[in-house]
Coordinates of C-alpha atoms in Angstrom, one line a residue:
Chain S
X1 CA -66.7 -62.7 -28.2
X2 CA -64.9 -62.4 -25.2
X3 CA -66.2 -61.3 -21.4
X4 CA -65.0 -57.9 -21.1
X5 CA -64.7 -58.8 -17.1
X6 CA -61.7 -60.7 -18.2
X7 CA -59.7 -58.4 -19.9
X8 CA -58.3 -55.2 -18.0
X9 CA -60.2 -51.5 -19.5
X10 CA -56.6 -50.4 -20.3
X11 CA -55.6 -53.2 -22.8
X12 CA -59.0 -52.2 -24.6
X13 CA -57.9 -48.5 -24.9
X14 CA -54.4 -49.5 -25.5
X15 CA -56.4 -51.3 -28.5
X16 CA -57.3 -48.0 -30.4
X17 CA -54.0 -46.9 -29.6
X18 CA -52.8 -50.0 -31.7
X19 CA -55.5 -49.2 -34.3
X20 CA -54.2 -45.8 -34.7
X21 CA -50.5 -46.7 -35.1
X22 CA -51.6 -49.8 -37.2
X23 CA -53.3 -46.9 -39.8
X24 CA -50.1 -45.1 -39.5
X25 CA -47.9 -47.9 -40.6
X26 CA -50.8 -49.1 -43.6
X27 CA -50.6 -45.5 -44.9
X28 CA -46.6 -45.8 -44.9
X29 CA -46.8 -48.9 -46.7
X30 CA -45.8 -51.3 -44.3
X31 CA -47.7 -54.4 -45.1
X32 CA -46.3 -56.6 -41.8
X33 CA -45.1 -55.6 -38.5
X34 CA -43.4 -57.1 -35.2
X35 CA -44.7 -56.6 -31.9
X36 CA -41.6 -54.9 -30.8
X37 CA -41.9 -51.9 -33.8
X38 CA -45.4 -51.7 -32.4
X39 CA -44.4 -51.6 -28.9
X40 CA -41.4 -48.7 -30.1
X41 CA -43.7 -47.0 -32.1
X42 CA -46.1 -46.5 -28.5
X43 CA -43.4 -46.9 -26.0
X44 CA -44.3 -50.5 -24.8
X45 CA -42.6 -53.7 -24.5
X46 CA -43.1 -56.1 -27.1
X47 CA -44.1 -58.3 -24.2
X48 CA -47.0 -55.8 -23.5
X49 CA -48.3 -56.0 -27.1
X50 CA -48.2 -59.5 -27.8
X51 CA -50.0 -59.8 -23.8
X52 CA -52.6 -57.4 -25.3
X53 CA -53.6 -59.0 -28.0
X54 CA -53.5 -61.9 -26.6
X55 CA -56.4 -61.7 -24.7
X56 CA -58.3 -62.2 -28.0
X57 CA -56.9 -64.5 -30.0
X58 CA -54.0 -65.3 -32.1
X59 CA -53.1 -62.6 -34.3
X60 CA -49.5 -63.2 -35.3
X61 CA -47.4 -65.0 -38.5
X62 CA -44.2 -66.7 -37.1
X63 CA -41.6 -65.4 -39.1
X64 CA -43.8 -62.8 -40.4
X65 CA -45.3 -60.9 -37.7
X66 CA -48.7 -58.9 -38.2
X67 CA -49.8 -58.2 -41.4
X68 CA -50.8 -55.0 -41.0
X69 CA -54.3 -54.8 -43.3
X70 CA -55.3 -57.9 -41.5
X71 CA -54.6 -56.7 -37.9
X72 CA -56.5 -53.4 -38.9
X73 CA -59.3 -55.5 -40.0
X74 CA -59.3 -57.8 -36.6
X75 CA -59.1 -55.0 -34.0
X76 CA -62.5 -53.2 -35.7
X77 CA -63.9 -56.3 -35.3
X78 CA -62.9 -56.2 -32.0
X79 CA -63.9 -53.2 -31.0
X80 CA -67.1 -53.4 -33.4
X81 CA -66.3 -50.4 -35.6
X82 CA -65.6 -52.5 -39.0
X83 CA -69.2 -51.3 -40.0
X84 CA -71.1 -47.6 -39.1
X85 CA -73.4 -47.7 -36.6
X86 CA -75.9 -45.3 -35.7
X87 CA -75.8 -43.0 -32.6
X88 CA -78.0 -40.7 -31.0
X89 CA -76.9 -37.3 -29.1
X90 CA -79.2 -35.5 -26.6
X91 CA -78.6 -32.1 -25.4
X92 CA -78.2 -29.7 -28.6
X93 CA -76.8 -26.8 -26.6
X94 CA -73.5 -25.2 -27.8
X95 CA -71.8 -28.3 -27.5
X96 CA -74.5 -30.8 -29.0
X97 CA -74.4 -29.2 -32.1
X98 CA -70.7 -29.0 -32.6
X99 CA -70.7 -32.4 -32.1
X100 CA -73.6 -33.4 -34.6
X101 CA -71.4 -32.0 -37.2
X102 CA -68.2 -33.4 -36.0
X103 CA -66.3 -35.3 -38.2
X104 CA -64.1 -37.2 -36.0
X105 CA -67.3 -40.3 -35.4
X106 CA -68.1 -41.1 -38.7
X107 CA -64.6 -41.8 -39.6
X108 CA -64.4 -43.9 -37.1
X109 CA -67.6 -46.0 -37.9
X110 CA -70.2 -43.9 -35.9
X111 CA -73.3 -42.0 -37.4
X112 CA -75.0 -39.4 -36.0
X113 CA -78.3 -39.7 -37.1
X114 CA -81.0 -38.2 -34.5
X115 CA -80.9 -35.6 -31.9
X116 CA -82.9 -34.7 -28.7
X117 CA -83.6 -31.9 -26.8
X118 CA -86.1 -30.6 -24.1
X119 CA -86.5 -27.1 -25.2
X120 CA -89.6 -26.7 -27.5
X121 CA -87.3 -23.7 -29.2
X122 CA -85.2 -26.3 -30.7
X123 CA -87.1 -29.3 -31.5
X124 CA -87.7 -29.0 -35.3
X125 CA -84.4 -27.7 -35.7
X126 CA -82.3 -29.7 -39.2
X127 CA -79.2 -31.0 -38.5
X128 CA -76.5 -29.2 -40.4
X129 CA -74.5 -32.3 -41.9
X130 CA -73.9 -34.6 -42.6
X131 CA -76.9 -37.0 -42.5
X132 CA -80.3 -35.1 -42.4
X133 CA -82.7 -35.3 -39.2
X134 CA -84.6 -32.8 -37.3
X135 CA -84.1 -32.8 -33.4
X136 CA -86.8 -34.3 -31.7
X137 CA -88.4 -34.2 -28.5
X138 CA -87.1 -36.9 -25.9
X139 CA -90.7 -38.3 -25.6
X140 CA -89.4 -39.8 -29.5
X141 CA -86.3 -41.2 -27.8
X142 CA -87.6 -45.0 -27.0
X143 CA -88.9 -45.1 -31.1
X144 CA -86.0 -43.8 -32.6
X145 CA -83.5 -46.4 -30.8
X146 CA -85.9 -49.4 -32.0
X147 CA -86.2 -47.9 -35.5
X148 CA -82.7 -47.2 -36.1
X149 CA -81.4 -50.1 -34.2
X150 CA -79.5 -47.2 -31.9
X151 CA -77.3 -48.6 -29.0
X152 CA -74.7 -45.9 -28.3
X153 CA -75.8 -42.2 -27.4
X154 CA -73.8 -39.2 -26.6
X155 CA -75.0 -36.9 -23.4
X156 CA -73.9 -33.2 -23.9
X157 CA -77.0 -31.6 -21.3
X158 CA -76.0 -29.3 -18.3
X159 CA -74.5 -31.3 -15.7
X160 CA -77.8 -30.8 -13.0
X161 CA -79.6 -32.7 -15.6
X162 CA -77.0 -34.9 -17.0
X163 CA -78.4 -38.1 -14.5
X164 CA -82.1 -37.7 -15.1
X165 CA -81.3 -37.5 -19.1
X166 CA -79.1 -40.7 -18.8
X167 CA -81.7 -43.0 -16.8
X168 CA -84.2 -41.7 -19.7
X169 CA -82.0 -42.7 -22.3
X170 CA -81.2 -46.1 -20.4
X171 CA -84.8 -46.6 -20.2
X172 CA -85.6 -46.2 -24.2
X173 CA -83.0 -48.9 -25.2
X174 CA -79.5 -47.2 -25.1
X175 CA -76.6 -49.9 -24.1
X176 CA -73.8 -47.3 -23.9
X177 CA -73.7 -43.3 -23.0
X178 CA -70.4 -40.9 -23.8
X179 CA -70.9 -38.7 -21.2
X180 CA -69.8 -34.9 -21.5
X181 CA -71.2 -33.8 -18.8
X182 CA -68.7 -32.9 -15.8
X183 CA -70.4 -35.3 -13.6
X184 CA -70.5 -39.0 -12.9
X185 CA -73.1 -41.1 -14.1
X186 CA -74.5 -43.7 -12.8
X187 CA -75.9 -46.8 -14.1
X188 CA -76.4 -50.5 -13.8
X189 CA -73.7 -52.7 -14.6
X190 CA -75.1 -54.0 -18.0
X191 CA -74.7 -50.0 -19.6
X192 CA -71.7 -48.5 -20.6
X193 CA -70.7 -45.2 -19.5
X194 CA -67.0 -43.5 -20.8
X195 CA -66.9 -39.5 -19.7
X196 CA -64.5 -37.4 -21.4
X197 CA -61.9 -35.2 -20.0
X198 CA -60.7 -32.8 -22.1
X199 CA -58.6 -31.3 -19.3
X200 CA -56.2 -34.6 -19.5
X201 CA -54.8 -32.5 -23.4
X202 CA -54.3 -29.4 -21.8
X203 CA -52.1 -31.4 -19.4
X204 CA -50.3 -33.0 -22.1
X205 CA -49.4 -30.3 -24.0
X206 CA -48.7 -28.1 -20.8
X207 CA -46.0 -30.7 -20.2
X208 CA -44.5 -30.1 -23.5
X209 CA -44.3 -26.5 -22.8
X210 CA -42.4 -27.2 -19.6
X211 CA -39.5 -29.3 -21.1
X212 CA -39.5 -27.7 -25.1
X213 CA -39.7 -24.2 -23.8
X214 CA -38.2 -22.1 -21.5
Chain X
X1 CA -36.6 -30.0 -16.4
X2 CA -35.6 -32.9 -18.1
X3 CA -35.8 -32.4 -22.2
X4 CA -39.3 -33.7 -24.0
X5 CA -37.1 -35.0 -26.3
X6 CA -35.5 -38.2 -24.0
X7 CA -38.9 -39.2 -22.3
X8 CA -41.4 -41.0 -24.7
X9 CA -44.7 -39.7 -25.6
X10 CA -46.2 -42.6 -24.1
X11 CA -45.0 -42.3 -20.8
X12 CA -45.6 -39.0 -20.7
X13 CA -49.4 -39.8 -21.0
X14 CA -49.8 -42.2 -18.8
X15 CA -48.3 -39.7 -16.0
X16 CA -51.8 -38.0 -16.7
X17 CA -53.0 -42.2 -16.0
X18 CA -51.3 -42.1 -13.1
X19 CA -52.3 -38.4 -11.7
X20 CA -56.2 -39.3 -12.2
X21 CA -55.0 -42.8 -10.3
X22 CA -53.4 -41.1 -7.5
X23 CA -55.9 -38.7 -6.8
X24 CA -58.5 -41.9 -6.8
X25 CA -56.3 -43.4 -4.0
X26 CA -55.9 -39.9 -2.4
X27 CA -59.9 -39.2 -2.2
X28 CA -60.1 -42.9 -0.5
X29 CA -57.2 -42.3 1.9
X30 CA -55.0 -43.9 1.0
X31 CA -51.7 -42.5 1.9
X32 CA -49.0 -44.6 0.5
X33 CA -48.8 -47.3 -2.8
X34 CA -46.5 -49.1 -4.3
X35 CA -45.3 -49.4 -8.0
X36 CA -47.8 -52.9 -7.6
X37 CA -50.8 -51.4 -6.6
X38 CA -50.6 -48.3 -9.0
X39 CA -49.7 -50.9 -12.0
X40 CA -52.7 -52.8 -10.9
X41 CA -55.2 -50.4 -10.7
X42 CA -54.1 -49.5 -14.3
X43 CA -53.1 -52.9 -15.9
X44 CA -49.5 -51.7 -16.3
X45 CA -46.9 -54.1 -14.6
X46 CA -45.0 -52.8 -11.5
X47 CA -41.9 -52.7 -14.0
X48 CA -43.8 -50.1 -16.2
X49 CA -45.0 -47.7 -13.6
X50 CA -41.2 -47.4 -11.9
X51 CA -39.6 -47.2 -15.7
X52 CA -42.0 -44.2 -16.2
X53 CA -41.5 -42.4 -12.9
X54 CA -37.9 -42.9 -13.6
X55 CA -37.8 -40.7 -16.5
X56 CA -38.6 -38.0 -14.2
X57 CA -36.7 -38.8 -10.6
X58 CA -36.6 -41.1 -7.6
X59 CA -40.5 -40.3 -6.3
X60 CA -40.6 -43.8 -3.9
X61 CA -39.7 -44.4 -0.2
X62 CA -37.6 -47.4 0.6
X63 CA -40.1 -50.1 2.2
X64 CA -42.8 -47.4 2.0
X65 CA -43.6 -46.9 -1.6
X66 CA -44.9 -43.7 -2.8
X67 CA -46.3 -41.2 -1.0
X68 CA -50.0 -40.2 -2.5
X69 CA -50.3 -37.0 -1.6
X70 CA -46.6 -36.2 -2.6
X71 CA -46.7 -38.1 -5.7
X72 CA -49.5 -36.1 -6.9
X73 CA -48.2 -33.0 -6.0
X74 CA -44.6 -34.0 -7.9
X75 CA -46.4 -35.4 -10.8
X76 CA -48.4 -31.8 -11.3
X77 CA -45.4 -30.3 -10.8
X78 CA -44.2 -32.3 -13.8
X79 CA -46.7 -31.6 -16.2
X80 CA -46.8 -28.1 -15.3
X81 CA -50.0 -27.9 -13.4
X82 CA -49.5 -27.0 -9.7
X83 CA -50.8 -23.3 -10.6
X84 CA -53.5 -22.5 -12.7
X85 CA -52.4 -20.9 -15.8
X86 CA -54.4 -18.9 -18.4
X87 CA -55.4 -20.5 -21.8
X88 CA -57.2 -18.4 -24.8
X89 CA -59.1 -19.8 -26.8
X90 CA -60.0 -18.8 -30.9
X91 CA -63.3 -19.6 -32.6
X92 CA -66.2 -19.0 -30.9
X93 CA -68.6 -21.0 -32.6
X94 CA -70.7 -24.0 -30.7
X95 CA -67.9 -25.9 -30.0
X96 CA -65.9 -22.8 -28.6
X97 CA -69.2 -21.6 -26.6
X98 CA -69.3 -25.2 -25.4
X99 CA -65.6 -25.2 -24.1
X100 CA -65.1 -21.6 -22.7
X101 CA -68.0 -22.4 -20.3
X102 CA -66.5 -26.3 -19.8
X103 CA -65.8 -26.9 -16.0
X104 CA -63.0 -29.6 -16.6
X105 CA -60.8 -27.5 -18.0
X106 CA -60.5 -25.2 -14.6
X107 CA -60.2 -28.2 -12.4
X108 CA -57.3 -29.4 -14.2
X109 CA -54.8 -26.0 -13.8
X110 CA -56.6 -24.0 -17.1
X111 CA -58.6 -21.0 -17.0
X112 CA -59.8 -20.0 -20.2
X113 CA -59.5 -15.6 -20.0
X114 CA -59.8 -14.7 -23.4
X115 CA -61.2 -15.6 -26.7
X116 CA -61.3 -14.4 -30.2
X117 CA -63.1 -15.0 -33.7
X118 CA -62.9 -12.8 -36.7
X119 CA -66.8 -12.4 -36.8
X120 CA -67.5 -9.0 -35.7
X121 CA -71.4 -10.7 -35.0
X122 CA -69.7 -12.6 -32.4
X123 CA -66.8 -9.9 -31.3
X124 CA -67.7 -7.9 -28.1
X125 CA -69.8 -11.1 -27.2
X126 CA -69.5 -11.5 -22.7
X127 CA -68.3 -15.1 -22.1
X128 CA -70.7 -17.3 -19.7
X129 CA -69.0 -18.0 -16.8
X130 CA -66.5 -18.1 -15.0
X131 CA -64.0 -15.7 -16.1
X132 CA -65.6 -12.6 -17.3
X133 CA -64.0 -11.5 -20.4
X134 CA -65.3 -10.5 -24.0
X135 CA -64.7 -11.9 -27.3
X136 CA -61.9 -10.0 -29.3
X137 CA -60.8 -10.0 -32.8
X138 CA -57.9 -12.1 -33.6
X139 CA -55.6 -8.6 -34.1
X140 CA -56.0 -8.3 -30.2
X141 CA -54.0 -11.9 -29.6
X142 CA -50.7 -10.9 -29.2
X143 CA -51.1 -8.5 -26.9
X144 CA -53.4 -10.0 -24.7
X145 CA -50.8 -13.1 -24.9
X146 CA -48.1 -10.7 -23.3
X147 CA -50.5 -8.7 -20.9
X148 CA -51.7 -12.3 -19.7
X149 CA -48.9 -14.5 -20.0
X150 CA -50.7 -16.9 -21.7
X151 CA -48.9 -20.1 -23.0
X152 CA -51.6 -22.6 -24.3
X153 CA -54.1 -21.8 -26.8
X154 CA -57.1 -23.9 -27.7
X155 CA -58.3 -24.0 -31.8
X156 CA -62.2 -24.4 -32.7
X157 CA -62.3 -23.2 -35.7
X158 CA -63.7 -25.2 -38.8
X159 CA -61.1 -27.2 -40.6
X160 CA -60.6 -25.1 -43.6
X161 CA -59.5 -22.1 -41.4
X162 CA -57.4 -23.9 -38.6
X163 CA -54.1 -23.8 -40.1
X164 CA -53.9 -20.4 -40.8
X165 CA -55.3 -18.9 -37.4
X166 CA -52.7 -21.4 -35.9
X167 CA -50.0 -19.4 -37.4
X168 CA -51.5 -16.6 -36.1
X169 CA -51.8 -17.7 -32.8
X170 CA -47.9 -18.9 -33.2
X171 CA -46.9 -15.4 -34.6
X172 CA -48.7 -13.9 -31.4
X173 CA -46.9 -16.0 -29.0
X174 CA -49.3 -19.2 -28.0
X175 CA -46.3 -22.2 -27.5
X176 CA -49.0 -24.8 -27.5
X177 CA -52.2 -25.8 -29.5
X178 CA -55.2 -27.7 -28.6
X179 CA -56.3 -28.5 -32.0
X180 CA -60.4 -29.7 -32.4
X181 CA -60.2 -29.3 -35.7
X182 CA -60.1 -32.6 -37.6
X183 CA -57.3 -31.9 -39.3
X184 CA -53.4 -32.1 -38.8
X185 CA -52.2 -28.7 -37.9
X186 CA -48.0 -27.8 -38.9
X187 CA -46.1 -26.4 -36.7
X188 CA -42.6 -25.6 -35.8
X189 CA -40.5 -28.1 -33.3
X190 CA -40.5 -25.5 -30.8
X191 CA -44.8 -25.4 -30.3
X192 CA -46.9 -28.8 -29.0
X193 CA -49.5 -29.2 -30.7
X194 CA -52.3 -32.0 -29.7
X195 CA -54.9 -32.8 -31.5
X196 CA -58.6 -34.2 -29.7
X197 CA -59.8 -37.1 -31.1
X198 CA -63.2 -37.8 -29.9
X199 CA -63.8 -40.7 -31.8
X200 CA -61.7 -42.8 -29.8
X201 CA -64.7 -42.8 -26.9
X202 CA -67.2 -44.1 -29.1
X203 CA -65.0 -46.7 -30.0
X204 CA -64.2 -47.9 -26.0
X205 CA -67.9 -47.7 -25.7
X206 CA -68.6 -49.9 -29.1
X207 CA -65.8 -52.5 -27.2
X208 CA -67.7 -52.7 -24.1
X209 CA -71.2 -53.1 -25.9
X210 CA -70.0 -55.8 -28.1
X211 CA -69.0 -57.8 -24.7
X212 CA -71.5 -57.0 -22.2
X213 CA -74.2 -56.7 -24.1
X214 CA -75.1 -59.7 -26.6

């Protein structure tokens, strides 16, 4: 595997971009495509996508292109999603349990399959679906990640307690933390931390409105 | 405004790239930076970052660059968010609970003033904080899109239901759709729609794992 210090964070995310359009194009039946229908298709330079990939390995058929199944199958591979793995979530507030019965992460090769929270009035609680656990109390937390071979866990607590919850889930084995939480996290540089910003959609779309509408 | 149409989707996301960028640069003084430095900062080449600014103007200074603070403040003007504007929002279920009381969405130009389900458990229900308003029933929308001038709506409703109150929130007047439902939601040309997909985080996260982490 490559050192992620060598390749730039936005070729990575550019990455699921290409996995997304890559899906596109297998469920339209195209079995090969060029670098420069990829680029079209996202509004990059074929330079850019063949510079992208690049970075880890040789993916391309001269003559041919990228065949299409194959290039699906690398990128997982890449980005370690070609089999489920299990996550944990702590916090199951409004927001923890929406996301515990998400569907969005298991199709794309993530489990939820435990749950913690600090309030004794939840603990005990089922899961709703799809995979059955009850929520436990973080005390479990260090277990759990051993026993389920657990490395990436999703933070959706209030934001005053978002950093205490993190360092506890650092310190029972998690690798990696999606952080929901309106704050920044901190954490050594071994662990890794990805917030998301759901504001950045509303922007998208409020751009839309500006030019499609008036 | 220049027409949606003519600039690609692409480009049009990495302005919100760029805005988070800029503001970066703002918060550590920085007062001017070139097409370069921007690129840099965002693995993009200098190329890309003036080709995307072009689509909307001339934004640099001769020998200078760009100016941060009037970059920013052109590129919010851009997408639409150099006033706050009022969003609804319909379903209020965990994930709706979750988001009405969501702090990003206020620091990014959105207030979220109403919101509506067709439980009546949940109709009359106070929202959290920190615009007071109560939950109505769906009937309500269209007039509290005109009294409100409300543009953007956000969708957390369960899959089954989400295509259907999107035509009702269409009907009533919402232009644009934040869609959390995980699945594709049809709409005329004339409304955005986006859709979150929050599996994409895990997936950066499962990258960065694979690499640091061994």
């Amino acid at each position: 595997m490559p050192k992620s210090d060598n390749i730039p964070a936005p070729a990575v995310r550019r990455l699921s971009l290409y996995l997304r359009q890559l899906e596109a194009f297998h469920a339209a039946d195209h079995r090969t495509v060029s670098s420069r229908q990829l680029g079209e298709a996202l509004s990059l330079s074929d330079a850019q996508v063949r510079k992208d990939f690049a970075y880890f390995g040789q993916f391309g058929h001269p003559g041919i292109g990228y065949r299409v199944p194959e290039l699906i199958q690398r990128v997982r591979r890449i980005l370690g999603t070609d089999k489920q793995s299990n996550v944990l979530l702590v916090g199951m507030g409004n927001l923890g349990r929406a996301l515990v019965s998400f569907g969005g992460f298991a199709k794309r090769g993530f489990d939820v399959v435990a749950a913690f929270d600090r309030d004794p009035g939840v603990i005990g609680m089922k899961s709703p679906r799809p995979i059955a656990f009850s929520v436990q109390p973080l005390a479990d937390l260090p277990q759990v990640v051993k026993e389920k071979s657990i490395r990436l866990g999703i933070l959706a607590v209030p934001a005053p307690a978002a950093q205490a919850v993190a360092d506890t889930m650092i310190a029972g084995g998690v690798r990696g933390i999606l952080n929901f939480a309106p704050v920044t996290i901190q954490a050594g540089l071994e662990i890794a931390v990805a917030s998301v910003d759901l504001g950045v959609h509303l922007e998208q779309l409020s751009f839309q409105l500006g030019t499609t509408v008036s």
